[in-house]
Steps between C-alpha positions, in 0.01 A plus 500: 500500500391278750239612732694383792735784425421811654751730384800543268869651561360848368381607874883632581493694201175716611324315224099415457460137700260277239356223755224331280203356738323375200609438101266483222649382139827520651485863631503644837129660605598735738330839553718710679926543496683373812807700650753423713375665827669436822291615748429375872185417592252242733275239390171419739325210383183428550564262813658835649887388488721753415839508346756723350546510154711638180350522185748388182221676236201699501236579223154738514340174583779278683764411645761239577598458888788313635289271757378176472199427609352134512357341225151497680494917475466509139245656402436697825456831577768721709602866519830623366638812685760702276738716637568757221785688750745418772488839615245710709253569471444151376292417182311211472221353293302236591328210240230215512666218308466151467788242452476382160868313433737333734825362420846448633611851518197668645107560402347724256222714618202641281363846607182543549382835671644768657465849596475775216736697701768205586454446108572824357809471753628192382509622117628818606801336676555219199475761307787709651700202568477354087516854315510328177179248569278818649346542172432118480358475818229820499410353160404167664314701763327715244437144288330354820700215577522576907348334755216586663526882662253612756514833683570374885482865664325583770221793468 
């Protein structure tokens, strides 16, 4: 596969997106199992612009957002809001990130940190939403491979 490619025909069939970021021998190297998540969301970045974005696939430690940002942003750091419900009360969890892959169809975005809380959130709802990947994703949890998680509450 061609690492311009960013996902296959599977994602209308509920299926596990593979988009490899890195090959070694011919294999993909990727840590964590996208799926195909629509859910709104806004993108700061870090010159303080805005914008509203979908994402097309999310991981424990990415996700793939339907904005293009210029070439010159690569490699910067933004937030990612995620809106987990369009009804209220609202959920939403909140990221640091950092643009690390731009191409014609949007920009993927590496997590970084977030809140323990918004964490345990976003798993829960993945979770619920991809019944037959729960198991997959608590083992990844339970394996480590998560971004940073701080505890952000106030004493």
């Amino acid at each position: 596969m061609d690492r311009r490619q960013t996902r296959e025909s599977g994602a209308e069939r509920g299926a596990v997106i593979p988009c490899p970021i890195s090959r070694v021998n011919g294999r993909e190297c990727r840590r964590n199992r996208r799926l195909p998540v629509a859910l709104r969301g806004e993108l700061t970045l870090s010159s303080g612009e805005s914008v509203a974005v979908e994402t097309r696939n999310v991981s424990l430690r990415g996700l793939w957002v339907d904005y293009l940002p210029r070439r010159a942003d690569l490699g910067r750091s933004c937030t990612i809001t995620l809106f987990l419900s369009d009804a209220e009360p609202l959920e939403a969890v909140v990221f640091e990130a950092r643009i690390v892959r731009i191409d014609g169809e949007g920009c993927g975005l590496r997590l970084l940190s977030m809140d323990a809380d918004d964490f345990d959130l976003y798993v829960e709802r993945l979770c619920r939403r991809f019944r037959a990947f729960s198991r997959l994703l608590r083992a990844e949890c339970v394996q480590g491979l998560v971004p940073r998680v701080q505890d952000w509450r106030l004493a």
